[in-house]
Amino acid sequence: MKIRHILLLLTTFLGVALLVAVSFQIRSQLLELDTAQRMAASNAVREQLLLGAAALAEERSRTYVFLIGSSGEGRGLDELMSARQRVDALLKAAGEEIGSKRGDLRAPANSLASLDRIDRDLAALRKRADEHLAAVRQGQGQDVAQRWFREATHVVEELHSSRLTLLQQERPQEPALRAEATIRLYGGIISESIARNQALMTGALSRSEKTANHELREISRNAGRAGLAWDLVQSQLTTPLSETVKAAVASSFAHYDGTFAPLQETNLTALLSGVNPALGPEEWYSVAQRSLLTIADMQQRLLDSSRERLEAQLAQAWQSVVLWAALLLGGIAAVFASVFMVRMRVVQPLEGLSSAMLRLADNDLSTPLPRLGRKDEIGGMSDALRVFKANALRRQREQNDRQALHARLEDAYRLLRNDLEAAAVIQKTMLPAASTLGLVQHRGLFRPSSLIAGDTYNVVQHRDGRIGFFQIDVAGHGAAAALVSVASHHTLSQAILTEEDARLDEIAARINREWPEDLPYFTMILGRIDVRDRRLTIVQAGHPSPLLVRRNGLVEVLGDGGFPVGMTHRAMYETLETDFNSGDRLLVYSDGLVEAENAAGEQFSEPRLLQFVREQAKSPTPIILDGLDQALRKWRGSETLADDVSILMLERLSERTVDAHL
Amino acid sequence: MLTSELRNNVLVVRVAEKRVDASKAPAFKDEMTQCIESGQSQLVLDLSNVDFVDSSGLGAIVACLKQLGPRGNLAIAGAKGAVSRLFTLTRMDKVFALHDTVDSAVEKLSS
């Protein structure tokens, strides 16, 4: 998983968690808002229904009074009509309220249906009442009045019941609201009880005959119900309610307790005992009306207070929803902003650096580096990468320079090597090929340690038949030694040929004297074979002692040393003479042969050479030379040599052999 | 490759290497030249540790002797085996004073 994914995933996860938390909060706020809206709607409908019930109660009382003929001719008809209009207006308002709050109510259809039924019932009741009012004159409608009252009461109860159904559906949870609803409920009972007694008592007072007992019991029950309801209202006053509501309740109760209830009590007592009450029906009606007004006022206050509370709740719920919605939007913005920031400030620069690093790691030094110009860690990484690239470029440049230098060196080396190879060819051509000069046969072995050698040798024949020869080993090896060996080869060859009669020690001494001091010295064996006298003369100048292999197989070591040539001008040389009969052989070698070391650093050494030559003393010259070459390679364990090796073998042939050859 | 100490006004130069051959000769000559240029004229070259000297090495030793000039002395001490044979073979035993031990060489030079 890439860093980009980890960071984006983390940010997204945090963002989603935040959004989920906020969304849950918004959901609960929306639920609260919904509850508040439903409460408010229910309350608004209930308000109309309550007012409608009170108005209907008034219409019932006025109609009842009309029917029993208690009021004067035509009087109060206006009030009745206006009461009817009020009822119609309130019921219509309730219907409209239900219609407009349809969405916020639980069962608007049921409420509307019961309102319709109430409307129909009421219309039927009114029609019947109007027919009786027209047909039957005053004082003749006792039964009709009773029936009206019963059925109108039934309609009022229907209204109350609709209201209670709504209240049951949306019971307020808040204590003050709940108390207000409860007080309104009891207030409705009180209002209804007073309204019923307003009508019934007016009827009883206006009749001359004694009122029926069941009617008086009804009045008494209503009075008791109102008293009980007032007690219940009082019990709700412990809840903290608004001052206006408390004042309205108190003033309403004061009128009821101080005026209405005592009058009602007095009247009832009088009626029960058959005495004519002091109070006339009209006075009673208006006292009851006043009491109803105070209660209506109380109810209105309660309704206003509840509406205000609900509106406040609704406003608060809206406020919460808006607040949390704003938080939600802010959260979404923060999530997008952090995702954007992480992408722009971290992920993209990191990806740029990462791909640049990978390309640099692939040695793509032409890759452009991102320019960040930042002071933080990523900026630090970018700067470090810049330094790294600069170093890599410098290294590459240096490597290119080195490669160019290497190529030049290789060219120079190749040229040098070509030169050396050419020189080696020339040097080899200076060496005499194996041949027979008169009665002397010679053969050499020449193995330079590099292309060209400091060793050289030559064999020349004098005009008188004597054979002159030398072997030279210039100190050191390589090109310098090789050049000096060429010079000494020339010098010695010239000396042998031009100074035929000079003694060998004199020749050596002269060359030693004339040898330039700043040239390396060399060692040599300078020799002469007098075929006629069968004598061999040599000068040993620092060179290893040659071996004399006699015809009979005996091997002698000739000489014990002498000054090298070119080392010191004080050097003196001696000649050494011995017999050299037919079949005798002389083996001259350079120190590279005996100083050749094996892998353990042990030298081939003179004793081993002597042993080898003694064992091969009767072998032909080529066999001895090849054998020595093989032994040397075997000793070294490789084809390489640390120093030049040269061997020259000279053999005095017998006259017979030469004749046979000829 | 060389260590030196002054004994009785004689500078004893000891060769630490086992070989004085073509590869070592230039360094040997440089270090010896430093010893000589420091003003010492009586030198003992201790070769008791050396197993092999080749022609280049011998050339370097002779060059030192030439550099010392007629007033200087360069004695060889402790040459043995192949080294001793090389000195004999090239007659350098007639050019250098050869001693078996450093002590005897120092004694001879300081007297």
Short mmCIF file of C-alpha atoms in Angstrom, two decimals, chain A residues 192-468:
data_model
loop_
_atom_site.label_atom_id
_atom_site.label_comp_id
_atom_site.label_asym_id
_atom_site.label_seq_id
_atom_site.Cartn_x
_atom_site.Cartn_y
_atom_site.Cartn_z
CA GLU A 192 -68.54 22.70 30.35
CA SER A 193 -69.93 22.14 33.86
CA ILE A 194 -70.60 25.86 34.33
CA ALA A 195 -72.10 26.13 30.86
CA ARG A 196 -74.42 23.18 31.51
CA ASN A 197 -75.51 24.62 34.84
CA GLN A 198 -75.84 28.05 33.19
CA ALA A 199 -78.48 26.54 30.95
CA LEU A 200 -80.05 24.08 33.35
CA MET A 201 -80.24 26.53 36.27
CA THR A 202 -81.67 29.25 34.01
CA GLY A 203 -84.33 26.72 32.96
CA ALA A 204 -85.07 25.77 36.56
CA LEU A 205 -85.26 29.39 37.71
CA SER A 206 -87.56 30.42 34.89
CA ARG A 207 -90.09 27.63 35.54
CA SER A 208 -92.93 28.29 37.94
CA GLU A 209 -93.43 24.64 38.86
CA LYS A 210 -90.94 22.66 40.85
CA THR A 211 -88.00 21.43 38.97
CA ALA A 212 -87.69 17.72 38.50
CA ASN A 213 -85.34 15.99 40.90
CA HIS A 214 -83.25 14.37 38.22
CA GLU A 215 -82.59 17.79 36.78
CA LEU A 216 -81.52 19.12 40.15
CA ARG A 217 -79.27 16.09 40.61
CA GLU A 218 -77.79 16.85 37.23
CA ILE A 219 -77.11 20.46 38.33
CA SER A 220 -75.62 19.24 41.58
CA ARG A 221 -73.38 16.74 39.71
CA ASN A 222 -72.19 19.49 37.39
CA ALA A 223 -71.41 21.73 40.36
CA GLY A 224 -69.49 18.89 42.03
CA ARG A 225 -67.60 18.12 38.82
CA ALA A 226 -66.56 21.76 38.49
CA GLY A 227 -65.42 21.86 42.14
CA LEU A 228 -63.42 18.68 41.72
CA ALA A 229 -61.90 20.00 38.51
CA TRP A 230 -60.88 23.19 40.32
CA ASP A 231 -59.17 21.08 43.01
CA LEU A 232 -57.25 19.27 40.26
CA VAL A 233 -56.34 22.61 38.67
CA GLN A 234 -55.00 23.79 42.04
CA SER A 235 -52.87 20.64 42.30
CA GLN A 236 -51.20 21.51 38.95
CA LEU A 237 -50.13 24.93 40.25
CA THR A 238 -47.07 23.44 42.00
CA THR A 239 -45.48 23.30 38.55
CA PRO A 240 -43.63 26.51 37.65
CA LEU A 241 -46.00 28.35 35.27
CA SER A 242 -45.83 31.82 33.79
CA GLU A 243 -47.13 34.71 35.89
CA THR A 244 -49.86 35.59 33.37
CA VAL A 245 -51.19 32.06 33.49
CA LYS A 246 -51.11 32.00 37.29
CA ALA A 247 -52.88 35.36 37.46
CA ALA A 248 -55.56 34.24 34.97
CA VAL A 249 -56.11 30.99 36.93
CA ALA A 250 -56.27 32.94 40.20
CA SER A 251 -58.72 35.55 38.89
CA SER A 252 -60.91 32.91 37.29
CA PHE A 253 -60.91 30.87 40.48
CA ALA A 254 -61.62 33.99 42.54
CA HIS A 255 -64.76 34.68 40.49
CA TYR A 256 -65.84 31.06 40.66
CA ASP A 257 -65.12 30.60 44.35
CA GLY A 258 -66.17 34.06 45.44
CA THR A 259 -69.28 34.69 43.30
CA PHE A 260 -70.43 31.85 41.11
CA ALA A 261 -70.07 28.86 43.43
CA PRO A 262 -71.85 30.48 46.46
CA LEU A 263 -74.73 31.69 44.21
CA GLN A 264 -75.00 28.28 42.61
CA GLU A 265 -75.04 26.71 46.07
CA THR A 266 -77.72 29.07 47.36
CA ASN A 267 -79.90 28.57 44.26
CA LEU A 268 -79.56 24.85 44.37
CA THR A 269 -80.43 24.72 48.08
CA ALA A 270 -83.48 26.88 47.45
CA LEU A 271 -84.62 24.79 44.50
CA LEU A 272 -84.16 21.59 46.44
CA SER A 273 -86.20 22.87 49.32
CA GLY A 274 -88.89 24.23 46.93
CA VAL A 275 -88.33 27.82 47.91
CA ASN A 276 -88.19 30.44 45.18
CA PRO A 277 -84.57 31.55 44.86
CA ALA A 278 -83.73 35.17 45.33
CA LEU A 279 -81.88 35.28 41.99
CA GLY A 280 -83.77 35.55 38.71
CA PRO A 281 -82.90 33.46 35.65
CA GLU A 282 -81.42 36.36 33.70
CA GLU A 283 -79.19 37.44 36.59
CA TRP A 284 -77.99 33.83 36.95
CA TYR A 285 -77.34 33.58 33.26
CA SER A 286 -75.18 36.65 33.23
CA VAL A 287 -73.29 35.61 36.44
CA ALA A 288 -72.57 32.25 34.83
CA GLN A 289 -71.62 34.04 31.60
CA ARG A 290 -69.14 36.18 33.50
CA SER A 291 -67.66 33.10 35.15
CA LEU A 292 -67.42 31.43 31.73
CA LEU A 293 -65.69 34.52 30.38
CA THR A 294 -63.09 34.39 33.16
CA ILE A 295 -62.51 30.73 32.37
CA ALA A 296 -62.35 31.47 28.65
CA ASP A 297 -59.82 34.15 29.47
CA MET A 298 -57.84 31.64 31.54
CA GLN A 299 -57.99 29.13 28.70
CA GLN A 300 -56.90 31.78 26.25
CA ARG A 301 -53.92 32.65 28.46
CA LEU A 302 -53.01 28.99 28.76
CA LEU A 303 -53.28 28.53 25.01
CA ASP A 304 -51.16 31.60 24.38
CA SER A 305 -48.55 30.40 26.84
CA SER A 306 -48.48 26.89 25.35
CA ARG A 307 -48.25 28.29 21.85
CA GLU A 308 -45.38 30.52 22.87
CA ARG A 309 -43.59 27.62 24.56
CA LEU A 310 -44.09 25.39 21.54
CA GLU A 311 -42.99 28.11 19.19
CA ALA A 312 -39.87 28.61 21.32
CA GLN A 313 -39.24 24.85 21.24
CA LEU A 314 -39.74 24.78 17.50
CA ALA A 315 -37.42 27.72 17.03
CA GLN A 316 -34.83 26.08 19.22
CA ALA A 317 -35.16 22.80 17.32
CA TRP A 318 -34.75 24.67 14.04
CA GLN A 319 -31.76 26.47 15.44
CA SER A 320 -30.15 23.19 16.49
CA VAL A 321 -30.83 21.65 13.10
CA VAL A 322 -29.31 24.65 11.34
CA LEU A 323 -26.35 24.68 13.72
CA TRP A 324 -25.61 20.99 13.22
CA ALA A 325 -26.19 21.23 9.50
CA ALA A 326 -23.65 24.05 9.42
CA LEU A 327 -21.28 21.85 11.42
CA LEU A 328 -21.89 19.04 8.95
CA LEU A 329 -21.08 21.30 6.00
CA GLY A 330 -18.03 22.60 7.87
CA GLY A 331 -16.95 19.02 8.54
CA ILE A 332 -17.34 18.05 4.89
CA ALA A 333 -15.38 21.13 3.89
CA ALA A 334 -12.67 20.27 6.45
CA VAL A 335 -12.44 16.70 5.14
CA PHE A 336 -12.11 17.85 1.55
CA ALA A 337 -9.66 20.55 2.59
CA SER A 338 -7.49 18.06 4.51
CA VAL A 339 -7.59 15.54 1.65
CA PHE A 340 -6.61 18.34 -0.72
CA MET A 341 -3.84 19.57 1.59
CA VAL A 342 -2.47 16.06 2.12
CA ARG A 343 -2.47 15.54 -1.64
CA MET A 344 -0.87 18.86 -2.49
CA ARG A 345 1.58 19.23 0.39
CA VAL A 346 2.59 15.64 1.14
CA VAL A 347 1.49 13.03 -1.37
CA GLN A 348 2.32 14.79 -4.64
CA PRO A 349 5.76 16.10 -3.54
CA LEU A 350 6.58 12.66 -2.09
CA GLU A 351 5.56 10.94 -5.31
CA GLY A 352 7.59 13.41 -7.32
CA LEU A 353 10.64 12.81 -5.11
CA SER A 354 10.10 9.07 -5.13
CA SER A 355 9.92 8.80 -8.92
CA ALA A 356 12.93 11.12 -9.25
CA MET A 357 14.86 8.90 -6.79
CA LEU A 358 13.92 5.75 -8.72
CA ARG A 359 15.06 7.34 -11.98
CA LEU A 360 18.31 8.46 -10.33
CA ALA A 361 18.77 4.94 -8.96
CA ASP A 362 18.42 3.72 -12.57
CA ASN A 363 21.33 6.06 -13.36
CA ASP A 364 19.12 8.41 -15.36
CA LEU A 365 21.03 11.54 -14.31
CA SER A 366 19.23 13.71 -16.87
CA THR A 367 16.02 13.41 -14.86
CA PRO A 368 14.77 16.84 -13.72
CA LEU A 369 14.31 17.19 -9.96
CA PRO A 370 11.13 18.77 -8.51
CA ARG A 371 11.71 22.35 -7.27
CA LEU A 372 9.89 22.56 -3.95
CA GLY A 373 11.48 25.54 -2.20
CA ARG A 374 10.25 24.36 1.18
CA LYS A 375 11.86 24.41 4.61
CA ASP A 376 10.22 21.26 6.03
CA GLU A 377 11.31 17.60 5.90
CA ILE A 378 10.17 17.17 2.31
CA GLY A 379 12.10 20.28 1.36
CA GLY A 380 15.12 18.76 3.15
CA MET A 381 14.72 15.53 1.20
CA SER A 382 14.47 17.48 -2.03
CA ASP A 383 17.64 19.45 -1.22
CA ALA A 384 19.47 16.24 -0.27
CA LEU A 385 18.37 14.66 -3.55
CA ARG A 386 19.68 17.72 -5.41
CA VAL A 387 23.06 17.32 -3.68
CA PHE A 388 23.00 13.59 -4.42
CA LYS A 389 22.36 14.26 -8.11
CA ALA A 390 25.11 16.86 -8.25
CA ASN A 391 27.52 14.36 -6.67
CA ALA A 392 26.38 11.62 -9.03
CA LEU A 393 26.90 13.95 -12.01
CA ARG A 394 30.36 14.82 -10.74
CA ARG A 395 31.18 11.15 -10.22
CA GLN A 396 29.94 10.37 -13.71
CA ARG A 397 32.09 13.15 -15.13
CA GLU A 398 35.10 11.87 -13.21
CA GLN A 399 34.37 8.36 -14.36
CA ASN A 400 34.15 9.57 -17.96
CA ASP A 401 37.46 11.37 -17.49
CA ARG A 402 38.97 8.23 -16.03
CA GLN A 403 37.63 6.16 -18.89
CA ALA A 404 39.04 8.62 -21.39
CA LEU A 405 42.37 8.56 -19.58
CA HIS A 406 42.21 4.78 -19.47
CA ALA A 407 41.54 4.68 -23.20
CA ARG A 408 44.50 7.00 -23.82
CA LEU A 409 46.68 4.87 -21.57
CA GLU A 410 45.53 1.78 -23.40
CA ASP A 411 46.43 3.41 -26.72
CA ALA A 412 49.81 4.44 -25.38
CA TYR A 413 50.35 0.97 -23.96
CA ARG A 414 49.39 -0.63 -27.27
CA LEU A 415 51.82 1.63 -29.13
CA LEU A 416 54.52 0.88 -26.59
CA ARG A 417 53.82 -2.80 -26.79
CA ASN A 418 53.89 -2.72 -30.59
CA ASP A 419 57.24 -0.96 -30.32
CA LEU A 420 58.49 -3.51 -27.84
CA GLU A 421 57.27 -6.40 -29.96
CA ALA A 422 59.10 -4.94 -32.94
CA ALA A 423 62.16 -4.46 -30.76
CA ALA A 424 61.87 -8.06 -29.55
CA VAL A 425 61.84 -9.31 -33.13
CA ILE A 426 64.95 -7.25 -33.84
CA GLN A 427 66.63 -8.45 -30.66
CA LYS A 428 65.98 -12.09 -31.60
CA THR A 429 67.44 -11.56 -35.06
CA MET A 430 70.64 -10.38 -33.38
CA LEU A 431 71.02 -13.79 -31.73
CA PRO A 432 72.87 -16.38 -33.82
CA ALA A 433 70.77 -19.32 -34.99
CA ALA A 434 71.96 -22.76 -33.97
CA SER A 435 74.69 -23.68 -36.43
CA THR A 436 78.12 -25.19 -36.92
CA LEU A 437 81.09 -22.91 -37.49
CA GLY A 438 84.02 -25.00 -38.54
CA LEU A 439 84.47 -27.62 -35.85
CA VAL A 440 82.28 -25.85 -33.32
CA GLN A 441 78.57 -26.39 -33.13
CA HIS A 442 76.49 -24.01 -31.03
CA ARG A 443 72.90 -23.74 -29.92
CA GLY A 444 71.18 -21.33 -27.56
CA LEU A 445 68.08 -21.06 -25.38
CA PHE A 446 66.67 -17.59 -24.99
CA ARG A 447 63.71 -16.79 -22.72
CA PRO A 448 63.16 -13.13 -21.89
CA SER A 449 61.09 -12.35 -18.76
CA SER A 450 59.20 -9.73 -20.76
CA LEU A 451 59.17 -9.00 -24.48
CA ILE A 452 62.77 -7.84 -24.63
CA ALA A 453 65.67 -9.00 -22.54
CA GLY A 454 68.83 -7.77 -20.90
CA ASP A 455 70.45 -11.08 -21.89
CA THR A 456 72.20 -11.62 -25.18
CA TYR A 457 74.89 -13.79 -26.72
CA ASN A 458 76.81 -14.23 -29.94
CA VAL A 459 79.18 -16.70 -31.61
CA VAL A 460 81.52 -15.53 -34.40
CA GLN A 461 84.25 -17.20 -36.40
CA HIS A 462 87.64 -15.57 -36.89
CA ARG A 463 89.30 -15.66 -40.26
CA ASP A 464 91.85 -18.10 -38.90
CA GLY A 465 89.08 -20.50 -37.81
CA ARG A 466 89.06 -19.70 -34.12
CA ILE A 467 85.64 -19.16 -32.60
CA GLY A 468 84.87 -16.16 -30.42
#
